Coordinates of C-alpha atoms in Angstrom, one line a residue:
X36 CA 13.6 25.9 -11.9
X37 CA 12.6 23.3 -14.5
X38 CA 9.6 21.3 -13.5
X39 CA 9.2 18.9 -16.5
X40 CA 11.3 15.9 -17.6
X41 CA 14.2 16.8 -19.9
X42 CA 16.9 14.9 -21.7
X43 CA 19.9 15.0 -19.3
X44 CA 22.5 14.5 -22.0
X45 CA 21.1 17.5 -23.8
X46 CA 21.5 19.7 -20.7
X47 CA 24.9 18.5 -19.9
X48 CA 26.5 18.4 -23.4
X49 CA 24.8 20.5 -26.0
X50 CA 23.7 23.0 -23.4
X51 CA 27.1 23.3 -21.7
X52 CA 28.5 26.2 -23.7
X53 CA 25.2 28.3 -23.5
X54 CA 25.1 27.7 -19.7
X55 CA 28.6 28.8 -19.2
X56 CA 28.0 31.9 -21.4
X57 CA 25.0 32.8 -19.3
X58 CA 27.1 32.4 -16.2
X59 CA 29.7 34.8 -17.5
X60 CA 32.5 32.3 -17.9
X61 CA 35.5 33.6 -19.7
X62 CA 36.7 30.2 -21.0
X63 CA 34.9 27.3 -22.5
X64 CA 33.8 24.7 -20.0
X65 CA 34.7 21.1 -20.1
X66 CA 32.3 19.3 -22.4
X67 CA 34.1 16.0 -22.7
X68 CA 33.3 13.0 -20.5
X69 CA 35.5 12.5 -17.5
X70 CA 37.9 9.5 -17.7
X71 CA 37.5 8.9 -14.0
X72 CA 34.7 9.4 -11.4
X73 CA 34.4 13.2 -10.6
X74 CA 32.2 12.6 -7.6
X75 CA 34.9 11.1 -5.3
X76 CA 33.9 13.4 -2.4
X77 CA 30.2 12.3 -2.5
X78 CA 27.1 14.5 -2.2
X79 CA 25.4 16.3 0.7
X80 CA 22.3 18.3 1.5
X81 CA 21.8 21.0 4.1
X82 CA 20.0 24.0 5.4
X83 CA 16.5 22.7 4.9
X84 CA 13.4 24.9 4.4
X85 CA 9.7 24.1 4.1
X86 CA 10.0 24.1 0.4
X87 CA 13.6 22.8 -0.2
X88 CA 17.2 22.6 0.8
X89 CA 20.7 23.0 -0.5
X90 CA 22.3 20.2 -2.5
X91 CA 26.1 20.1 -2.7
X92 CA 28.9 18.3 -4.5
X93 CA 32.5 19.0 -5.6
X94 CA 34.0 17.8 -8.8
X95 CA 37.4 16.2 -7.9
X96 CA 38.4 13.3 -10.2
X97 CA 41.8 13.3 -8.5
X98 CA 41.3 14.5 -4.9
X99 CA 44.9 13.8 -4.0
X100 CA 46.1 17.0 -5.8
X101 CA 45.4 20.6 -4.8
X102 CA 43.0 21.4 -7.7
X103 CA 41.2 18.0 -7.5
X104 CA 42.4 17.2 -11.0
X105 CA 40.1 19.8 -12.6
X106 CA 41.0 22.4 -15.2
X107 CA 40.7 26.1 -14.2
X108 CA 37.3 26.7 -15.8
X109 CA 33.7 26.5 -14.6
X110 CA 31.8 23.4 -15.4
X111 CA 28.0 22.9 -15.7
X112 CA 26.4 19.9 -13.9
X113 CA 22.9 18.7 -14.1
X114 CA 20.8 17.8 -11.0
X115 CA 17.6 16.0 -10.3
X116 CA 15.2 15.8 -7.3
X117 CA 12.9 12.9 -7.1
X118 CA 9.9 11.9 -4.9
X119 CA 11.2 8.3 -4.8
X120 CA 14.7 6.7 -4.4
X121 CA 14.5 5.0 -7.8
X122 CA 14.0 8.4 -9.6
X123 CA 10.7 7.3 -11.3
X124 CA 9.0 10.5 -10.2
X125 CA 11.5 13.3 -11.0
X126 CA 9.8 16.5 -9.8
X127 CA 12.6 19.0 -10.4
X128 CA 15.8 19.2 -12.4
X129 CA 18.1 21.9 -13.6
X130 CA 21.7 23.0 -13.9
X131 CA 24.3 24.2 -11.5
X132 CA 27.8 25.6 -11.9
X133 CA 30.9 24.0 -10.5
X134 CA 32.9 27.1 -10.1
X135 CA 36.7 26.9 -10.5
X136 CA 37.1 29.8 -8.0
X137 CA 35.3 27.7 -5.4
X138 CA 37.2 24.5 -6.0
X139 CA 34.6 23.3 -8.4
X140 CA 32.0 23.0 -5.7
X141 CA 28.3 23.2 -6.4
X142 CA 25.7 24.8 -4.2
X143 CA 22.2 24.5 -5.6
X144 CA 19.3 26.0 -3.6
X145 CA 16.4 23.7 -4.4
X146 CA 13.0 25.4 -3.8
X147 CA 9.3 24.9 -4.6
X148 CA 9.0 21.4 -3.1
X149 CA 6.1 20.2 -0.9
X150 CA 6.8 20.4 2.8
X151 CA 7.7 17.9 5.5
X152 CA 8.7 14.8 3.4
X153 CA 11.8 13.1 2.1
X154 CA 13.3 13.6 -1.4
X155 CA 16.2 12.0 -3.2
X156 CA 18.7 14.0 -5.3
X157 CA 21.7 13.4 -7.6
X158 CA 24.0 15.2 -10.0
X159 CA 25.2 14.5 -13.5
X160 CA 28.6 15.5 -14.8
X161 CA 29.5 16.0 -18.5
X162 CA 29.3 12.7 -20.2
X163 CA 26.1 12.0 -18.3
X164 CA 28.0 10.6 -15.3
X165 CA 25.8 10.2 -12.3
X166 CA 26.7 11.0 -8.7
X167 CA 25.8 9.0 -5.7
X168 CA 22.2 9.5 -4.5
X169 CA 21.4 11.5 -1.4
X170 CA 18.3 12.0 0.6
X171 CA 17.0 15.1 2.5
X172 CA 13.7 16.1 4.1
X173 CA 11.9 19.4 3.8
X174 CA 10.8 21.2 7.0
X175 CA 7.2 21.4 8.0
X176 CA 5.3 24.5 7.1
X177 CA 5.5 27.5 9.4
X178 CA 3.0 27.1 12.2
X179 CA 2.2 23.5 11.4
X180 CA 1.3 21.1 14.1
X181 CA 4.1 18.5 14.2
X182 CA 4.0 15.3 16.3
X183 CA 7.7 14.5 16.2
X184 CA 11.1 15.7 15.1
X185 CA 14.0 13.3 15.1
X186 CA 17.6 14.5 14.7
X187 CA 21.2 13.9 15.7
X188 CA 24.0 16.0 17.1
X189 CA 27.6 15.2 16.0
X190 CA 31.0 16.8 15.6
X191 CA 34.8 16.7 16.4
X192 CA 36.0 14.2 13.8
X193 CA 39.8 14.2 14.0
X194 CA 40.9 11.9 11.1
X195 CA 44.1 10.9 12.7
X196 CA 42.5 9.7 16.0
X197 CA 40.0 7.2 14.8
X198 CA 37.7 5.8 12.2
X199 CA 34.3 7.2 11.4
X200 CA 32.3 4.1 12.0
X201 CA 29.8 6.1 14.1
X202 CA 28.8 7.8 10.9
X203 CA 28.0 4.5 9.3
X204 CA 25.6 3.8 12.2
X205 CA 24.2 7.3 12.0
X206 CA 23.4 6.7 8.3
X207 CA 21.3 3.7 9.3
X208 CA 19.1 5.7 11.8
X209 CA 15.6 5.7 10.4
X210 CA 13.6 8.9 9.6
X211 CA 16.1 11.5 10.6
X212 CA 14.8 15.0 9.9
X213 CA 18.2 16.6 10.1
X214 CA 21.7 16.2 11.6
X215 CA 23.2 19.1 13.5
X216 CA 27.0 19.3 13.2
X217 CA 28.5 21.5 15.9
X218 CA 31.9 21.9 14.3
X219 CA 35.5 20.6 14.1
X220 CA 34.7 19.0 10.8
X221 CA 38.5 19.0 10.0
X222 CA 41.6 19.4 12.2
X223 CA 44.3 21.8 11.1
X224 CA 47.2 19.9 12.7
X225 CA 50.1 18.4 10.7
X226 CA 50.9 14.7 11.2
X227 CA 51.4 13.7 14.8
X228 CA 53.6 11.0 16.2
X229 CA 51.5 9.4 18.9
X230 CA 48.0 7.7 19.0
X231 CA 47.6 8.0 15.3
X232 CA 45.2 5.7 13.5
X233 CA 45.6 7.2 10.0
X234 CA 47.7 10.1 8.9
X235 CA 46.9 13.6 7.7
X236 CA 48.2 14.6 4.3
X237 CA 50.7 17.4 4.4
X238 CA 51.6 19.7 7.3
X239 CA 49.5 22.1 9.4
X240 CA 46.9 23.9 7.2
X241 CA 47.5 27.6 6.7
X242 CA 46.7 28.3 3.1
X243 CA 43.6 27.8 0.9
X244 CA 45.3 25.0 -0.9
X245 CA 46.1 23.3 2.4
X246 CA 42.6 23.5 3.7
X247 CA 41.1 22.3 0.4
X248 CA 43.3 19.2 0.5
X249 CA 42.5 18.5 4.1
X250 CA 38.7 18.6 3.4
X251 CA 39.2 16.3 0.4
X252 CA 41.0 13.8 2.6
X253 CA 38.2 13.9 5.2
X254 CA 35.4 13.8 2.7
X255 CA 36.9 10.7 1.0
X256 CA 35.9 8.7 4.0
X257 CA 33.0 6.4 3.0
X258 CA 31.2 6.4 6.3
X259 CA 31.1 10.2 6.4
X260 CA 29.8 10.2 2.8
X261 CA 27.1 7.7 3.9
X262 CA 25.9 10.0 6.7
X263 CA 25.7 13.0 4.4
X264 CA 23.8 11.0 1.8
X265 CA 21.3 9.8 4.4
X266 CA 20.0 13.2 5.7
X267 CA 20.4 17.0 5.5
X268 CA 23.0 18.5 7.7
X269 CA 22.9 21.8 9.5
X270 CA 26.6 22.7 9.7
X271 CA 28.4 25.3 11.7
X272 CA 32.1 25.7 12.5
X273 CA 34.1 25.7 15.7
X274 CA 37.9 26.2 16.1
X275 CA 39.7 23.5 14.3
X276 CA 38.3 24.4 10.9
X277 CA 40.7 27.4 11.3
X278 CA 43.1 27.2 14.3
X279 CA 42.8 25.7 17.7
X280 CA 41.0 28.0 20.2
X281 CA 40.8 31.0 17.8
X282 CA 38.5 33.8 18.9
X283 CA 37.3 36.7 16.7
X284 CA 40.4 38.4 15.2
X285 CA 42.9 36.3 17.2
X286 CA 44.6 33.0 16.5
X287 CA 46.0 30.8 19.1
X288 CA 49.6 31.4 18.0
X289 CA 49.7 35.1 18.7
X290 CA 51.0 37.8 16.3
X291 CA 49.1 40.7 14.7
X292 CA 45.4 40.1 13.8
X293 CA 46.2 41.0 10.1
X294 CA 48.4 37.9 9.8
X295 CA 45.7 35.6 11.2
X296 CA 43.0 37.3 9.1
X297 CA 44.5 35.8 5.9
X298 CA 44.5 32.3 7.3
X299 CA 41.0 32.6 8.7
X300 CA 39.7 33.9 5.3
X301 CA 41.3 30.9 3.5
X302 CA 40.0 28.5 6.0
X303 CA 36.4 29.8 6.0
X304 CA 36.4 29.8 2.2
X305 CA 37.4 26.2 2.2
X306 CA 34.7 25.4 4.8
X307 CA 32.1 27.0 2.5
X308 CA 33.4 25.1 -0.5
X309 CA 32.8 21.8 1.3
X310 CA 29.6 22.5 3.2
X311 CA 26.0 22.2 2.1
X312 CA 25.1 25.7 3.2
X313 CA 23.3 28.5 1.4
X314 CA 25.4 31.1 -0.5
X315 CA 24.2 33.8 2.0
X316 CA 26.1 31.9 4.8
X317 CA 29.4 32.1 2.8
X318 CA 32.0 33.9 5.1
X319 CA 33.6 37.0 3.7
X320 CA 30.6 38.0 1.6
X321 CA 28.9 41.3 2.5
X322 CA 26.0 40.7 4.9
X323 CA 26.8 37.0 5.4
X324 CA 26.3 35.5 8.8
X325 CA 26.7 31.9 10.1
X326 CA 24.0 32.2 12.8
X327 CA 20.6 31.2 11.4
X328 CA 17.3 29.6 12.4
X329 CA 15.3 26.5 11.4
X330 CA 11.6 26.1 12.4
X331 CA 10.0 22.7 12.6
X332 CA 6.4 23.8 12.5
X333 CA 5.3 24.9 16.0
X334 CA 7.2 22.0 17.6
X335 CA 10.8 23.3 17.7
X336 CA 12.8 26.3 16.7
X337 CA 16.5 25.6 16.2
X338 CA 18.8 28.6 16.8
X339 CA 22.2 27.9 15.2
X340 CA 24.9 30.1 16.8
X341 CA 28.4 31.2 15.8
X342 CA 30.4 31.3 19.0
X343 CA 33.8 32.0 17.4
X344 CA 33.6 34.9 14.9
X345 CA 32.4 37.6 17.3
X346 CA 33.8 36.6 20.7
X347 CA 36.4 38.4 22.8
X348 CA 39.8 36.8 23.1
X349 CA 40.2 34.1 25.7
X350 CA 41.8 35.0 29.0
X351 CA 45.1 33.2 29.8
X352 CA 45.8 32.3 26.2
X353 CA 48.6 33.2 23.8
X354 CA 51.7 31.8 22.3
X355 CA 54.0 33.9 24.5
X356 CA 52.7 32.3 27.7
X357 CA 54.6 29.4 29.2
X358 CA 52.6 26.4 30.6
X359 CA 53.4 27.6 34.1
X360 CA 52.3 31.1 33.3
X361 CA 49.1 29.9 31.8
X362 CA 48.4 27.6 34.8
X363 CA 49.0 30.5 37.2
X364 CA 47.0 33.0 35.2
X365 CA 44.0 34.5 37.0
X366 CA 41.3 35.5 34.4
X367 CA 39.9 39.0 34.7
X368 CA 36.5 39.0 33.1
X369 CA 35.6 42.5 32.1
X370 CA 31.9 43.3 31.7
X371 CA 32.5 44.2 28.0
X372 CA 33.6 40.7 27.1
X373 CA 31.2 38.9 24.6
X374 CA 30.7 35.4 23.3
X375 CA 28.3 36.3 20.4
X376 CA 28.7 40.0 19.7
X377 CA 25.9 42.5 20.1
X378 CA 24.1 41.8 16.8
X379 CA 23.9 38.0 17.4
X380 CA 22.9 38.5 21.1
X381 CA 20.0 40.7 20.0
X382 CA 19.1 38.2 17.2
X383 CA 19.0 35.3 19.7
X384 CA 17.0 37.3 22.3
X385 CA 14.4 38.3 19.7
X386 CA 14.1 34.7 18.4
X387 CA 13.7 32.9 21.8
X388 CA 10.0 32.7 22.1
X389 CA 7.2 30.7 23.7
X390 CA 5.5 30.2 20.4
X391 CA 7.3 26.9 19.9
X392 CA 7.1 23.7 21.9
X393 CA 10.9 23.7 22.2
X394 CA 13.7 26.2 21.7
X395 CA 17.0 24.3 20.8
X396 CA 20.1 26.4 21.0
X397 CA 22.5 24.6 18.6
X398 CA 26.0 25.8 19.3
X399 CA 29.6 24.7 19.8
X400 CA 30.9 24.9 23.4
X401 CA 29.7 24.1 26.9
X402 CA 27.4 26.7 28.5
X403 CA 26.7 25.2 32.0
X404 CA 29.1 25.9 34.9
X405 CA 31.6 23.1 35.1
X406 CA 34.5 22.6 37.4
X407 CA 37.3 20.8 35.5
X408 CA 39.5 20.0 38.5
X409 CA 41.0 16.5 38.5
X410 CA 40.8 14.0 41.3
X411 CA 42.9 15.1 44.2
X412 CA 42.9 18.8 43.3
X413 CA 41.4 21.2 45.8
X414 CA 41.1 24.4 43.7
X415 CA 38.2 24.9 41.2
X416 CA 39.1 25.1 37.5
X417 CA 37.1 26.6 34.7
X418 CA 37.7 26.5 31.0
X419 CA 38.4 29.9 29.4
X420 CA 37.5 28.6 25.9
X421 CA 33.8 27.9 26.5
X422 CA 31.0 30.0 28.2
X423 CA 32.7 29.5 31.5
X424 CA 35.3 31.9 30.3
X425 CA 32.6 34.4 29.3
X426 CA 30.5 34.6 32.5
X427 CA 28.8 38.0 31.7
X428 CA 27.7 36.7 28.2
X429 CA 26.3 33.6 29.8
X430 CA 24.4 35.6 32.4
X431 CA 22.9 37.6 29.5
X432 CA 21.6 34.4 28.0
X433 CA 20.2 33.3 31.3
X434 CA 18.5 36.7 31.8
X435 CA 17.0 36.5 28.3
X436 CA 15.5 33.0 29.0
X437 CA 14.3 34.1 32.5
X438 CA 12.8 37.4 31.2
X439 CA 10.7 35.5 28.7
X440 CA 9.6 32.9 31.2
X441 CA 10.8 30.0 29.1
X442 CA 11.1 26.5 30.5
X443 CA 11.5 24.8 27.1
X444 CA 15.1 25.7 26.3
X445 CA 17.5 22.8 25.4
X446 CA 21.1 23.6 24.6
X447 CA 23.2 21.5 22.3
X448 CA 27.0 21.6 22.7
X449 CA 30.2 19.9 21.7
X450 CA 34.0 20.5 21.5
X451 CA 34.9 18.6 24.8
X452 CA 35.2 15.1 23.3
X453 CA 33.0 13.7 26.0
X454 CA 29.3 13.1 26.7
X455 CA 28.1 15.6 29.3
X456 CA 24.4 15.9 30.3
X457 CA 23.2 18.4 32.8
X458 CA 21.6 21.8 33.2
X459 CA 22.4 25.5 33.3
X460 CA 21.4 26.8 36.7
X461 CA 19.7 30.2 37.2
X462 CA 22.7 31.2 39.3
X463 CA 25.9 29.9 37.7
X464 CA 27.7 30.7 41.0
X465 CA 25.5 28.1 42.7
X466 CA 25.1 25.0 40.6
X467 CA 22.5 23.7 43.0
X468 CA 20.1 26.6 42.1
X469 CA 17.1 25.8 39.9
X470 CA 17.7 25.0 36.2
X471 CA 17.1 27.5 33.5
X472 CA 17.9 25.2 30.5
X473 CA 19.0 21.6 30.0
X474 CA 22.2 21.0 28.1
X475 CA 23.4 18.0 26.1
X476 CA 27.0 18.1 25.1
X477 CA 27.6 15.5 22.4
X478 CA 30.8 13.6 22.3
X479 CA 33.2 13.4 19.4
X480 CA 33.0 11.1 16.4
X481 CA 36.7 10.2 16.6
X482 CA 38.6 13.0 18.5
X483 CA 40.3 11.7 21.6
X484 CA 40.5 8.1 20.4
X485 CA 38.4 5.2 21.7
X486 CA 38.4 6.4 25.3
X487 CA 36.4 4.7 28.0
X488 CA 33.8 5.4 30.6
X489 CA 35.9 8.2 32.3
X490 CA 39.4 9.6 32.1
X491 CA 41.5 8.0 34.8
X492 CA 41.8 11.3 36.7
X493 CA 38.1 12.2 36.5
X494 CA 36.5 9.3 38.4
X495 CA 35.1 11.8 41.1
X496 CA 34.7 14.9 39.0
X497 CA 30.9 14.9 39.3
X498 CA 31.3 15.5 43.0
X499 CA 32.2 19.1 42.1
X500 CA 29.4 19.5 39.5
X501 CA 26.0 18.8 41.1
X502 CA 24.3 20.2 38.0
X503 CA 25.7 17.4 35.8
X504 CA 24.0 14.0 35.6
X505 CA 26.3 12.2 33.1
X506 CA 30.0 12.3 32.2
X507 CA 31.3 9.8 29.7
X508 CA 34.5 9.5 27.6
X509 CA 33.4 7.4 24.7
X510 CA 32.9 8.3 21.0
X511 CA 29.5 8.5 19.3
X512 CA 26.6 10.9 18.9
X513 CA 23.4 12.0 20.4
X514 CA 20.0 11.1 19.0
X515 CA 17.0 13.3 19.9
X516 CA 13.3 12.4 19.5
X517 CA 11.3 15.5 20.2
X518 CA 7.5 15.5 20.8
X519 CA 5.2 18.2 22.2
X520 CA 5.4 16.7 25.7
X521 CA 8.9 15.2 25.9
X522 CA 12.5 15.6 24.7
X523 CA 14.1 12.1 24.6
X524 CA 17.9 12.0 24.3
X525 CA 19.6 8.7 23.5
X526 CA 23.4 8.8 24.2
X527 CA 24.9 6.6 21.5
X528 CA 28.5 5.4 22.2
X529 CA 31.1 3.3 20.3
X530 CA 33.1 0.5 22.0
X531 CA 36.2 1.6 20.0
X532 CA 37.2 3.8 17.0
X533 CA 40.9 2.8 16.7
X534 CA 39.8 -0.1 14.3
X535 CA 37.0 -0.2 11.8
X536 CA 33.7 -1.9 12.6
X537 CA 33.2 -0.6 16.1
X538 CA 29.9 -1.5 17.8
X539 CA 27.3 1.1 18.8
X540 CA 25.2 0.9 21.9
X541 CA 22.9 3.2 23.8
X542 CA 24.6 4.2 27.0
X543 CA 21.7 6.1 28.5
X544 CA 18.4 7.8 27.7
X545 CA 17.4 11.1 29.3
X546 CA 14.0 12.8 29.2
X547 CA 13.2 16.5 29.5
X548 CA 9.7 17.9 30.3
X549 CA 9.0 21.3 28.5
X550 CA 7.8 22.6 31.8
X551 CA 10.9 21.6 33.8
X552 CA 14.3 22.1 32.1
X553 CA 16.2 19.4 34.0
X554 CA 17.3 16.1 32.3
X555 CA 16.0 13.0 34.1

């Protein structure tokens, strides 16, 4: 790290060849100014720590083409971190490498900053071209007394189904410590015929080039860029970053796992190339893992899970099943089935502790028991793609919370494209049994279209789900304000997303007491 002011043009131009040499580049890097803006995909920060965070960008002067309009060589970029938005007090600067092998993405791990305060950052490309400015906050010191944490939960942003106006509203939220993105950052589908607001480029994504182009299309959205520039994101992935309803080694379309492995590897590389995450999170690297923790002093511990990579295959799924066969399928839940895998289960169990005011389990899919039967149906239905399809794994999580005597567990979920607020009962077979953890399932940013208060065939669905207090079918996000004595959840909803400039309102506010895990 460089901690004193330097001449940026010297770093970016005269120092370019030396930097590439030190990085082991085989070819000369680009040292001529760009003729067009290389920062078309914006900037982002993520994975905050008490002394820093990751800052990200990707050089793509022509994002409409597979290589982003870049030559096949590494390029050195400069970066700065400032204590003020006008960059009068630059406290760190340095150089990062936009690696051709990683789509000219840049992941800089900034460290050595004072804790628990905002910072502003930017990049410089050869020719001294500045990027947009982003803001991120460092975490509190370990064990620090913290009065409040304020963060949002978002996800499911199908480009074809709606505009990202909710992100524009999110970018204007004051004093966000972080944004948790539960996944479905992109959708892998080819262009669809119905209910399309704006179209995907190309067909279904299966190759690295396909996924890179899809991320570029999504990241060109100005409202998404604004949200990333406003706060650090904690990102994970769900299914649509790779293939709908994939699980472990298995894709949705059937076939041998080896065939799906190549697609999954390409998709996860593209996810890393476009995510502000640390290099040790990069899928495919030895020892890498997507599950990780973030501690906000003593107030809150955030456990970020990976509920896709290690799970057993879903029951009643597969390309060879007809719709009638799938509907008639009776799941057989063997005791060996897992949602997290043994290593992640042990990691979560060890990390759940009473040493924090709150434990937030940040993950992708619904945990609470939920009967999906529609109005007029008499037989209970359970999803096989969320924790309802992994009942033994869910019971293991419940047992871990109960064994530790924790009453301060809040679960964050997504994937369902609806707002669902409720609790996980101690006995999932009896949803009226006492709560073990509250759960807030955040709706989508755009997936599902504008929606409404309820689906037309779900007007009475809560009659079958006594552990659920709210079901809503609008788009938006959740905003959490966490203090030692209270978890406040504002359910933010859009009036529509099929046109720009939708209006955001607060549908409801729920409170959770750390001694009573039931939203009220």
